[in-house]
Short mmCIF file of C-alpha atoms in Angstrom, two decimals:
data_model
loop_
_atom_site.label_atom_id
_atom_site.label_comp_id
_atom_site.label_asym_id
_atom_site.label_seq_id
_atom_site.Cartn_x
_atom_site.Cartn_y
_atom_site.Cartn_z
CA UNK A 9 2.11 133.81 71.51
CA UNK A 10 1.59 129.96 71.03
CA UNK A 11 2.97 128.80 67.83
CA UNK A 12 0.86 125.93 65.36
CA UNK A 13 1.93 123.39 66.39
CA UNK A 14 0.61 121.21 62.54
CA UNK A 15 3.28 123.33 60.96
CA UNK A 16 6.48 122.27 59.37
CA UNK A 17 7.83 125.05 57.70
CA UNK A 18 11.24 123.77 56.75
CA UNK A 19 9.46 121.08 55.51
CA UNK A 20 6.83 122.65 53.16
CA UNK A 21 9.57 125.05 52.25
CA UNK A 22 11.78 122.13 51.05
CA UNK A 23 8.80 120.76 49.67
CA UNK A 24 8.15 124.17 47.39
CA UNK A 25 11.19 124.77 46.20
CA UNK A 26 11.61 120.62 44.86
CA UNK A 27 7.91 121.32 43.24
CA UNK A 28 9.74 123.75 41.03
CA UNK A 29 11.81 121.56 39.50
CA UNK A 30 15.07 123.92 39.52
CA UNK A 31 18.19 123.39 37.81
CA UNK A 32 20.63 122.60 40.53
CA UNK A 33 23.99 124.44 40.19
CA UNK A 34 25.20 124.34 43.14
CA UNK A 35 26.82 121.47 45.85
CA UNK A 36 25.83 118.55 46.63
CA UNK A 37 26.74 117.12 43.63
CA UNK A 38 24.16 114.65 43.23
CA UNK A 39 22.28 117.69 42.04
CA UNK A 40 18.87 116.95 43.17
CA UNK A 41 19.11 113.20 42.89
CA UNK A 42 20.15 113.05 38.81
CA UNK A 43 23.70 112.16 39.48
CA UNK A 44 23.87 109.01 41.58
CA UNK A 45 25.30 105.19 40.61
CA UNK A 46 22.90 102.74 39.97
CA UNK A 47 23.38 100.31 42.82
CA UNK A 48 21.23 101.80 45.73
CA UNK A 49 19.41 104.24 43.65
CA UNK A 50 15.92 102.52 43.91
CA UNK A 51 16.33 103.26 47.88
CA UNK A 52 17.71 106.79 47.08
CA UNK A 53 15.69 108.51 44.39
CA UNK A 54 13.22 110.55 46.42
CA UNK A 55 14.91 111.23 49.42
CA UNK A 56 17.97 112.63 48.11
CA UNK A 57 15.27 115.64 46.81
CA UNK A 58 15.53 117.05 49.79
CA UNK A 59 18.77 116.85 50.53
CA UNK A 60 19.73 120.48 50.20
CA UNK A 61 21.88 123.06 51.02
CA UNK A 62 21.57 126.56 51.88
CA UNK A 63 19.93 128.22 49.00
CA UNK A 64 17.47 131.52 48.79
CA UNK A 65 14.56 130.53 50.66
CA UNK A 66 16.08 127.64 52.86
CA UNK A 67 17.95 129.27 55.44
CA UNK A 68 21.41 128.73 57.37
CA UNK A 69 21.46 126.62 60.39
CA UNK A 70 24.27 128.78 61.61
CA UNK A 71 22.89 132.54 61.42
CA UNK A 72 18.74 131.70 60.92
CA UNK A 73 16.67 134.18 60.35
CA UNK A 74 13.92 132.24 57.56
CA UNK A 75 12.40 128.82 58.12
CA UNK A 76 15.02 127.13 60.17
CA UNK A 77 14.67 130.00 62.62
CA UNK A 78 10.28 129.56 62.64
CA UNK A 79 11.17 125.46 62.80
CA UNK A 80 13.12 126.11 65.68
CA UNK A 81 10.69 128.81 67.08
CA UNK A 82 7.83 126.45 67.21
CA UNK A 83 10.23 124.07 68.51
CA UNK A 84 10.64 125.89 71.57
CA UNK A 85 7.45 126.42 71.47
CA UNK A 86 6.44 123.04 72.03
CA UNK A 87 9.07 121.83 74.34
CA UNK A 88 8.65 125.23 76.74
CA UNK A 89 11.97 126.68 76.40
CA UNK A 90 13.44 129.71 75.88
CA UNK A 91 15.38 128.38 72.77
CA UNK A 92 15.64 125.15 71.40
CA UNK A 93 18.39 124.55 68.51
CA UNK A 94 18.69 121.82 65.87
CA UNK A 95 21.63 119.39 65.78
CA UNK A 96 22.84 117.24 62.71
CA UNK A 97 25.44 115.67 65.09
CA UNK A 98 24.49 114.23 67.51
CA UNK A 99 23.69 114.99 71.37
CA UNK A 100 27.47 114.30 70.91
CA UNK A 101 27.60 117.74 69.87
CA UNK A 102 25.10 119.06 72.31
CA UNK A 103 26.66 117.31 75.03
CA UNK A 104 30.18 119.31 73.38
CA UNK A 105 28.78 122.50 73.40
CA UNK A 106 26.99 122.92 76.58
CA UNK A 107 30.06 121.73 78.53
CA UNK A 108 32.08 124.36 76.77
CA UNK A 109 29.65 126.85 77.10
CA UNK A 110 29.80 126.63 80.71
CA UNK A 111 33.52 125.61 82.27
CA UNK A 112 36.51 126.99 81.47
CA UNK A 113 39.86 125.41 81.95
CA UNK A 114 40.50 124.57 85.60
CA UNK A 115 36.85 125.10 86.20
CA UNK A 116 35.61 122.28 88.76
CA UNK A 117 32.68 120.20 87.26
CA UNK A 118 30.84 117.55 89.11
CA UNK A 119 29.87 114.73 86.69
CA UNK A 120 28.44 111.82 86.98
CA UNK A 121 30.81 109.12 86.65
CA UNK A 122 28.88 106.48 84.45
CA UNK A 123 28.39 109.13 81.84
CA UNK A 124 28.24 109.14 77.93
CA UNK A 125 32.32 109.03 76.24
CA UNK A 126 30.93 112.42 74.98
CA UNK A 127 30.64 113.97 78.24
CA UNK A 128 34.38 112.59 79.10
CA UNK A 129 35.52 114.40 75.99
CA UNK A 130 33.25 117.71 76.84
CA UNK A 131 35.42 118.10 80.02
CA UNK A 132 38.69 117.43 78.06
CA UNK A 133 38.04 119.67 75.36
CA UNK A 134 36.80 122.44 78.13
CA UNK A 135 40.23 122.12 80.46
CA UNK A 136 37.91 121.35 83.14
CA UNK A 137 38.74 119.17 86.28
CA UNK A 138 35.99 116.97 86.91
CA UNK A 139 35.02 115.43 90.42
CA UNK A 140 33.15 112.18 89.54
CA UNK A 141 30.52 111.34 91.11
CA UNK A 142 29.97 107.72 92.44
CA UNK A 143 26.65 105.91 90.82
CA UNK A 144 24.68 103.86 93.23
CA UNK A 145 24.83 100.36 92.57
CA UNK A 146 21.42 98.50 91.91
CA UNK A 147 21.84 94.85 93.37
CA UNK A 148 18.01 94.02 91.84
CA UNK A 149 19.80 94.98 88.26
CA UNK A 150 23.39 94.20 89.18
CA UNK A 151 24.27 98.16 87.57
CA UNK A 152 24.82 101.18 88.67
CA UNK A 153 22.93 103.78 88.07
CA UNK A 154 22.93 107.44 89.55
CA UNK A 155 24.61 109.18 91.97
CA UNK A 156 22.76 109.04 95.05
CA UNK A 157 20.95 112.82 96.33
CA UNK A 158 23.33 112.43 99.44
CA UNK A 159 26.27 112.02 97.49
CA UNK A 160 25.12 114.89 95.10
CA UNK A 161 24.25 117.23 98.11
CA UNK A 162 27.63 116.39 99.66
CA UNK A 163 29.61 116.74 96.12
CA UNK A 164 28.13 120.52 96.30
CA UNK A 165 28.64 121.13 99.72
CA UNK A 166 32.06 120.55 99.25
CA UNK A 167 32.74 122.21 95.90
CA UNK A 168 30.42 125.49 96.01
CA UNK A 169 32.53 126.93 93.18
CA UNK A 170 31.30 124.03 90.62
CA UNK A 171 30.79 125.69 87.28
CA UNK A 172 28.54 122.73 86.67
CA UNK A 173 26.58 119.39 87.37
CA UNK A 174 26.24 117.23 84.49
CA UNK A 175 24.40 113.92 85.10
CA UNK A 176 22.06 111.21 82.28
CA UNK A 177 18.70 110.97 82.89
CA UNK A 178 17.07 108.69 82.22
CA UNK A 179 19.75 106.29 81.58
CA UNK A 180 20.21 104.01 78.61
CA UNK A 181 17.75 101.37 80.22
CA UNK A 182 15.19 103.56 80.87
CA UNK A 183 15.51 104.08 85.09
CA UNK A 184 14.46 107.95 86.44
CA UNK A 185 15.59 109.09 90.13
CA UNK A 186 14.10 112.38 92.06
CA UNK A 187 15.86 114.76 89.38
CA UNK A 188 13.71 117.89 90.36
CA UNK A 189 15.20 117.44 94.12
CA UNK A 190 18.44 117.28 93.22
CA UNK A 191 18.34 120.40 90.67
CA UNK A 192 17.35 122.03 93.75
CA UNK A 193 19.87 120.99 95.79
CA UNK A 194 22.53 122.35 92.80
CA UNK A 195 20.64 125.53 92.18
CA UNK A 196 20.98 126.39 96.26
CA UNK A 197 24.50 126.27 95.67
CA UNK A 198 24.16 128.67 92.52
CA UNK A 199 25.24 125.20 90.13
CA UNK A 200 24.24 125.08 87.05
CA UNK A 201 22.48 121.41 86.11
CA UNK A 202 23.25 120.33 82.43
CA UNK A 203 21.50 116.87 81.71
CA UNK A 204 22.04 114.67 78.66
CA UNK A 205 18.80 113.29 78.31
CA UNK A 206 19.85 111.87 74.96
CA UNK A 207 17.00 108.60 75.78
CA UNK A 208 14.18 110.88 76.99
CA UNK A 209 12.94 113.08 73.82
CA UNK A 210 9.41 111.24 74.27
CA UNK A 211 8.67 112.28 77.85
CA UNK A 212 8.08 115.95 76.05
CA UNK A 213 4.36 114.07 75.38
CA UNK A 214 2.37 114.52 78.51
CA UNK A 215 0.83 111.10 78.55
CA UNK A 216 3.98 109.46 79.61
CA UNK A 217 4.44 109.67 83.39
CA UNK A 218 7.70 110.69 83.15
CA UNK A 219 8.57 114.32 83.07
CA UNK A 220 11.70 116.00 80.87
CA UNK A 221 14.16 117.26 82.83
CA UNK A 222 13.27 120.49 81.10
CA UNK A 223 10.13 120.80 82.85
CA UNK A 224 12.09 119.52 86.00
CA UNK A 225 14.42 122.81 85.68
CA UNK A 226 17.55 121.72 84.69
CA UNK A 227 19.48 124.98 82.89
CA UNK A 228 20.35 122.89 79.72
CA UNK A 229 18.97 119.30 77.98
CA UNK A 230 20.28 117.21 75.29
CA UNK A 231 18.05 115.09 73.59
CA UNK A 232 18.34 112.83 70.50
CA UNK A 233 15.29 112.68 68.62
CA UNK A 234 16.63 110.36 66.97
CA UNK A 235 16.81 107.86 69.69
CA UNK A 236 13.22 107.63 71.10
CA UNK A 237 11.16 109.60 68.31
CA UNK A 238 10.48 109.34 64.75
CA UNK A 239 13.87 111.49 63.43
CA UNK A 240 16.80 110.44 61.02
CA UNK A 241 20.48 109.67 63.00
CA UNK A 242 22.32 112.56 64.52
CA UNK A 243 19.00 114.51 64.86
CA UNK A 244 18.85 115.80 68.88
CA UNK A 245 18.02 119.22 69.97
CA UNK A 246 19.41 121.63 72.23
CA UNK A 247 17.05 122.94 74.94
CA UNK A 248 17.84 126.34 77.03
CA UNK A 249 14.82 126.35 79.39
CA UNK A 250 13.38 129.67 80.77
CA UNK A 251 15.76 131.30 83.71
CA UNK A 252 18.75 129.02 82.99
CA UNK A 253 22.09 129.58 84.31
CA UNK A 254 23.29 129.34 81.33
CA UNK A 255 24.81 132.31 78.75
CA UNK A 256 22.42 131.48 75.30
CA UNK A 257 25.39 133.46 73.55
CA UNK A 258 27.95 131.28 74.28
CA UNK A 259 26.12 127.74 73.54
CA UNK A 260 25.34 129.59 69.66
CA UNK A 261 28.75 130.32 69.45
CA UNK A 262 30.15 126.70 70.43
CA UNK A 263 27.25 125.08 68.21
CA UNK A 264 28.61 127.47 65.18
CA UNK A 265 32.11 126.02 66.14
CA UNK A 266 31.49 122.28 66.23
CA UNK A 267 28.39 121.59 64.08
CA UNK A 268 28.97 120.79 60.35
CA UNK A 269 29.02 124.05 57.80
CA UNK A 270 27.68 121.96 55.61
CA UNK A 271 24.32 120.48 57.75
CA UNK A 272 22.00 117.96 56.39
CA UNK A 273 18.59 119.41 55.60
CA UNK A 274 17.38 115.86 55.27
CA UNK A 275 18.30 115.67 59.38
CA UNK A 276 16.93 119.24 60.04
CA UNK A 277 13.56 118.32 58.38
CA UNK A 278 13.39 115.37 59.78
CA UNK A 279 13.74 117.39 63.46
CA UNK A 280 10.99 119.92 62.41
CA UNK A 281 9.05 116.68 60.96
CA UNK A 282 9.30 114.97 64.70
CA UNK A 283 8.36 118.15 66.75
CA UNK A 284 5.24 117.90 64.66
CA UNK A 285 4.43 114.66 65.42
CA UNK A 286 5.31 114.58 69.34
CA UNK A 287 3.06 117.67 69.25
CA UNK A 288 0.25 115.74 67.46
CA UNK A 289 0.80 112.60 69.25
CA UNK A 290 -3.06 111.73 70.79
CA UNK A 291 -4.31 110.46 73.96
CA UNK A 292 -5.91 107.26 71.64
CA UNK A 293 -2.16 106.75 70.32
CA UNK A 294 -0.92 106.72 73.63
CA UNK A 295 -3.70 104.13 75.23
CA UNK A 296 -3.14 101.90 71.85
CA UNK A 297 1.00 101.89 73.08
CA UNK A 298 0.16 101.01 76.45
CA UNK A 299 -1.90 98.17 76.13
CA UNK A 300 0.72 96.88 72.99
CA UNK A 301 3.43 97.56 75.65
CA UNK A 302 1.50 95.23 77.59
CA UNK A 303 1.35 92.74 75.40
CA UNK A 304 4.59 92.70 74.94
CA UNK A 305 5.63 92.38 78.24
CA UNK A 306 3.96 89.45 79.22
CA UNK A 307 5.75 87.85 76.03
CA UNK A 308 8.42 88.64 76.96
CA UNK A 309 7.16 87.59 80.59
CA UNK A 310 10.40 86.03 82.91
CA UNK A 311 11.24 82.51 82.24
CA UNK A 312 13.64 79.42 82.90
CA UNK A 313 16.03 81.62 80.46
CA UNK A 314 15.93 85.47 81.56
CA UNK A 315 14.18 87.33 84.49
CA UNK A 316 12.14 90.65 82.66
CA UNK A 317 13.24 93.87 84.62
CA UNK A 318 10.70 96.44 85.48
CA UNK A 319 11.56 100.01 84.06
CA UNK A 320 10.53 103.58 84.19
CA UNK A 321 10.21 103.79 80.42
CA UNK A 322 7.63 101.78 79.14
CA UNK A 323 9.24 102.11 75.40
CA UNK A 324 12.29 99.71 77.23
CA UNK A 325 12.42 96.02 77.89
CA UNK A 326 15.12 94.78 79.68
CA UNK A 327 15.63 90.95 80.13
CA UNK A 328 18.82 89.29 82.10
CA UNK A 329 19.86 86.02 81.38
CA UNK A 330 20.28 83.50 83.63
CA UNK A 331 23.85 82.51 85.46
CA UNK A 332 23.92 79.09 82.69
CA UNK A 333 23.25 81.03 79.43
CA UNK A 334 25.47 83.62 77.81
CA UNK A 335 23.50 86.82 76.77
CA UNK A 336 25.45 86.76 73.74
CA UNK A 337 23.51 82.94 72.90
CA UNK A 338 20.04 84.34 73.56
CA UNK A 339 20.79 87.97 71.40
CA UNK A 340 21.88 85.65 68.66
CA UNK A 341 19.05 83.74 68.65
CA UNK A 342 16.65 86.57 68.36
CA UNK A 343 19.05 88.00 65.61
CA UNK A 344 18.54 84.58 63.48
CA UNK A 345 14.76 85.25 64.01
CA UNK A 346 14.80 89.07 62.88
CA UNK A 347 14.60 90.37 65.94
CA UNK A 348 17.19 92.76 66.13
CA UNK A 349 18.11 94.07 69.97
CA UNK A 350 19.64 97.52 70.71
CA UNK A 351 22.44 95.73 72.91
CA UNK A 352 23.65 93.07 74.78
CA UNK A 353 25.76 93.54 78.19
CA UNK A 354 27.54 90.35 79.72
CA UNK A 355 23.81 89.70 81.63
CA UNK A 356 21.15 92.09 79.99
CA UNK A 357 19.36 92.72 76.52
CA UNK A 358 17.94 95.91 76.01
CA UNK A 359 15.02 95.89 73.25
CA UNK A 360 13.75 99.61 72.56
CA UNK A 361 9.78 100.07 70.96
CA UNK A 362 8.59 102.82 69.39
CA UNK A 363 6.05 105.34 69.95
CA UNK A 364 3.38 103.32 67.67
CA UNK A 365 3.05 99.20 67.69
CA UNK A 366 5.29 98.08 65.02
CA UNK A 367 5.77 94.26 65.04
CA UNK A 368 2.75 92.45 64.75
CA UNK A 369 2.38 90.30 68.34
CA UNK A 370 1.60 86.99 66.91
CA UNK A 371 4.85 87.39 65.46
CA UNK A 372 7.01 88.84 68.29
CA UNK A 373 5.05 85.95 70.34
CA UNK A 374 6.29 83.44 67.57
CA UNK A 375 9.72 84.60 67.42
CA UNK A 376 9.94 84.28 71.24
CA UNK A 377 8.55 81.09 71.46
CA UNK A 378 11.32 80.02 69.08
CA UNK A 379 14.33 81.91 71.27
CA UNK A 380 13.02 79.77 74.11
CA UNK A 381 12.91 76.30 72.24
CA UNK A 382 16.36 76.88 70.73
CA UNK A 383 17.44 77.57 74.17
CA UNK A 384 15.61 74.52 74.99
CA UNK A 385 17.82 72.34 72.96
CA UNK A 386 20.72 73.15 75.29
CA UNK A 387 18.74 72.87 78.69
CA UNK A 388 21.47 69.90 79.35
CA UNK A 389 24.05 71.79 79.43
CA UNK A 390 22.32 74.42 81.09
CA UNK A 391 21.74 72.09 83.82
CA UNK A 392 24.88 71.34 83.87
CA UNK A 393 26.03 74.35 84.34
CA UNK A 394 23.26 75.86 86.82
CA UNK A 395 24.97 75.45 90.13
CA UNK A 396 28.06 77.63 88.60
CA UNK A 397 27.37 81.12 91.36
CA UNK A 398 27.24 84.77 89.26
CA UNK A 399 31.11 85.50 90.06
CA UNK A 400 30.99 88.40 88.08
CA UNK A 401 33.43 91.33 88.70
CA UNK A 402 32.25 95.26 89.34
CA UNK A 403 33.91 97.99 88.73
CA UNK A 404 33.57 100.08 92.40
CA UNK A 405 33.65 103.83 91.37
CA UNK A 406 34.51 106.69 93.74
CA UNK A 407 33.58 110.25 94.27
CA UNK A 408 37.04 111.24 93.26
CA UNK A 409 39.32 113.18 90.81
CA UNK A 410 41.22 112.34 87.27
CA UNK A 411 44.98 111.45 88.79
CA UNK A 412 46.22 114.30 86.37
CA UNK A 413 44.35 117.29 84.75
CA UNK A 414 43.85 117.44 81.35
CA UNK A 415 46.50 120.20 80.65
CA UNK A 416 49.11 118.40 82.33
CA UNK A 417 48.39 115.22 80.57
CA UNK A 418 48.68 116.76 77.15
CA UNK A 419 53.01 117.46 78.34
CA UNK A 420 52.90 113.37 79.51
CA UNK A 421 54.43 111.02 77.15
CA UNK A 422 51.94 107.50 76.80
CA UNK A 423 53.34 103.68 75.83
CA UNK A 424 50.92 100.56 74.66
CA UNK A 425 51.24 97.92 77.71
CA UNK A 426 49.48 94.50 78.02
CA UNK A 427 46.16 93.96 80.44
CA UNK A 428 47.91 92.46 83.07
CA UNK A 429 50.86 95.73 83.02
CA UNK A 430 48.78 98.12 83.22
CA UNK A 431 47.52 97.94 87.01
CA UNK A 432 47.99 100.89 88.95
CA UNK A 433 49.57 103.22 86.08
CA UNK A 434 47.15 105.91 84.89
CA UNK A 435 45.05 105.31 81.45
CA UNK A 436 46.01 107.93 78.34
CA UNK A 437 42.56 106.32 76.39
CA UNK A 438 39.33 105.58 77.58
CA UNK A 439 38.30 102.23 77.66
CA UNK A 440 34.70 101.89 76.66
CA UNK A 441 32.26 98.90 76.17
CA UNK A 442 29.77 99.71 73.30
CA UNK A 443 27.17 100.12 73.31
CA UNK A 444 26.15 101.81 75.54
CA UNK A 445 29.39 104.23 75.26
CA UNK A 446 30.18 104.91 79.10
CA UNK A 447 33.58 104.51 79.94
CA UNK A 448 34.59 101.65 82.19
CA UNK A 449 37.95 103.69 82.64
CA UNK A 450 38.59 107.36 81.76
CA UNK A 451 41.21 108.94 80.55
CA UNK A 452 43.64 109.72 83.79
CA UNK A 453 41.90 107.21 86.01
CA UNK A 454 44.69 105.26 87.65
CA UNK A 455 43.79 101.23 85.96
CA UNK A 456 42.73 99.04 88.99
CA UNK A 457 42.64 95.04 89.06
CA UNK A 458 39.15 95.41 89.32
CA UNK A 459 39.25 96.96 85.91
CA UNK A 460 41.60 94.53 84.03
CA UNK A 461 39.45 91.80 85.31
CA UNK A 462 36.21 92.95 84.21
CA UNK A 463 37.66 93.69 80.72
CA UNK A 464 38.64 89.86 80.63
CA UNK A 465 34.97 89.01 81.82
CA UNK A 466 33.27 91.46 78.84
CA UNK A 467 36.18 90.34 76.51
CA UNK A 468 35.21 86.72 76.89
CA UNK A 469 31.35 87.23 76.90
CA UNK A 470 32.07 88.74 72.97
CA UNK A 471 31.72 92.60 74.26
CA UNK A 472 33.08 95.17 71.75
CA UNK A 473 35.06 98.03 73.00
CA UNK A 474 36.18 101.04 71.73
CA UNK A 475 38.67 102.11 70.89
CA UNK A 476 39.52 98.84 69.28
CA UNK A 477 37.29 96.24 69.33
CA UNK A 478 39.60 93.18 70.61
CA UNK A 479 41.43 94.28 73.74
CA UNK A 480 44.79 93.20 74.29
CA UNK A 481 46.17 96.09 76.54
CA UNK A 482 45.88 99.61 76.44
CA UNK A 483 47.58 103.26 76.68
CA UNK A 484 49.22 104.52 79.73
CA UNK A 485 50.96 107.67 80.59
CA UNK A 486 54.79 107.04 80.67
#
């Protein structure tokens, strides 16, 4: 039976129970908002009304059986799944769970290599030994992007026994590939397809061309509400789609494992609170977006400065600067001008909209305007500079395995040697630009030349890493 999709029961529950002004004895201890210091209270008087624990009437996240369990019912409802389950951590957590749900230790995995850190740490966590799969490379973007559907097919081919295929889709600048074709080409082989589809929450509204991978039958999704839709940070769901490969029991148990015991309600409601509003979203709100997205686009139209990438996502613009200007010079410019970008590579900018015009356009033309003619200012130097060739470095990645397994590494002893040291020994860390979070080497990849040099490159373009911001060297296994 269909649910109503205008309901939000954990939020009109929440709502109820503030309307009757109880006497809060009982954690947190800002007890409903009265105890809280001065500085920042203006900003945190009403919300922290809602932020409550599990009390009669309110449910547990962990064993739901009252509201959270109808939020999440309608949930599934409107995303067509079997199940669909809250999470105040992240897809981090999603990603977490569904990996360990599904592989074992010494369980082959194929994963795409130019995946999230979270993914990378799924797989350790699990004992699994992952065969990375190589991501094209897109000379119109200069990035890679997916693994190609021959070097998928042949990946399967060649490892039948796969507990799993994990790959992103869409990625974090918004490009789509045939995912349908290539679920069928794991599902022939009896592989289960997990996708983190942390960027893709929106394509749940049927207006947008793109389709979920839920629809596209993948056995498990990962999405961050958060990311794309109106939720707070760390809310994503958990999907389990209709005849999935995947064992429901387990993924509760892992969730009940790694999510908080203590879960935001302010997150939860804010999940139920964005299911309502994808479900409501209107053919008028999704014309109004597309001609704003329009708009934008020819603002931010290519120029002497950047070239404007096309995209599958029309909530993404992409620009990449030009050989003579640094895309750290251009990201600061728009900073100084309020316009704050979701992140800067050594060539690209990636601005993300919303779902709904937000900034008026007179003033995102204004502010552009203003980028170009303080880039304008410099167009000497730039000239001087625009015969210099785009020598820039790539990383080539190979369909291949870690150089150790994760069990073995954990008996390895690991020492701190410089950049330059490190070539050919095999990385104890990951070594991660970030945003966007993918590792440029994993833990037990053997460190290349290509590697060290491409750290220098980012390193010098003002790129932070993680897992320290200012890289010097890293850790090896002794």
């Amino acid at each position: 039976m269909e649910c109503n999709q205008v309901n939000t029961p954990l939020l009109d529950k929440a709502i109820h129970h503030i309307r009757k002004s109880p006497f809060s004895l009982h954690v947190p201890g800002h007890k409903n908002g009265q105890i809280f210091a001065q500085k920042g209270y203006e900003f945190f008087e009403k919300v922290m009304k809602l932020d409550l624990t599990e009390i009669p009437g309110l449910d547990d996240l962990h064993a739901p059986d009252g509201v959270i369990k109808e939020a999440q019912s309608i949930a599934a409802d409107w995303f067509q799944t079997d199940a669909t389950f809250f999470l105040v951590n992240g897809s981090t957590v999603g990603n977490l769970a569904m990996i360990l749900a599904t592989c074992d230790a010494d369980d082959l995995v194929l994963v795409q290599r130019n995946c999230h850190k979270s993914v990378l740490n799924g797989l350790e966590l699990a004992g699994a030994r992952p065969v990375f799969l190589a991501p094209q490379f897109n000379h119109e973007t200069t990035r890679y992007e997916h693994p190609s559907i021959e070097v998928i097919e042949k990946a399967c081919k060649s490892n039948p026994d796969a507990k799993a295929l994990i790959l992103t889709y869409p990625d974090y600048f918004g490009k789509t590939f045939d995912l349908k074709k290539i679920i069928e080409i794991a599902h022939q082989y009896n592989i289960p397809v997990l996708i983190d589809e942390a960027h893709g929450c929106h394509f749940s509204v049927p207006y947008f061309k793109n389709k979920s991978a839920v629809d596209l039958g993948a056995d498990i999704v990962i999405q961050s509400a958060h990311k794309m839709t109106p939720a707070l940070t760390m809310g994503a769901y958990l999907h389990i789609p209709d005849n999935t490969r995947i064992n429901k029991q387990k993924v509760t148990h892992y969730l009940q494992i790694l999510q908080s015991s203590s879960p935001s309600y302010l997150i939860m409601i804010s999940l139920d609170i964005a299911r309502h509003y994808l479900a409501n979203y209107t053919l008028e709100m999704y014309e109004q977006l597309s001609s704003y997205i329009r708009e934008v686009r020819y603002i931010f139209r290519s120029n002497d400065w950047w070239q404007l990438e096309t995209v599958d996502d029309p909530l993404k613009i992409v620009i990449k600067t030009m050989p003579y200007v640094s895309s750290n010079q251009i990201f600061t410019y728009f900073e100084k001008e309020n316009i704050i970008a979701e992140l800067k590579t050594d060539q690209d900018i990636l601005f993300i909209f919303g779902m709904e015009p937000t900034i008026e356009i007179k003033d995102l033309r204004f502010a552009v305007e203003k980028v170009k003619a303080n880039l304008q200012k410099y167009s000497k130097s730039a000239e001087k500079h625009a015969k210099i060739e785009n020598n820039h470095h790539h990383i080539i990645y190979r369909t291949e395995k870690l150089a150790y397994s994760y069990q073995h590494m954990k008996m390895l002893k690991t020492k701190w040697v410089e950049l330059d040291d490190s070539i050919g020994l095999i990385a104890s860390e990951a070594i991660i630009p970030y945003p966007p979070g993918i590792p440029l080497i994993a833990k037990g990849e053997e460190v290349t030349a290509e590697h060290v040099e491409l750290i220098k490159q980012l390193r010098n373009r003002d790129i932070t890493f993680h897992p320290s911001g200012d890289i010097k060297g890293l850790n090896v296994f002794d």
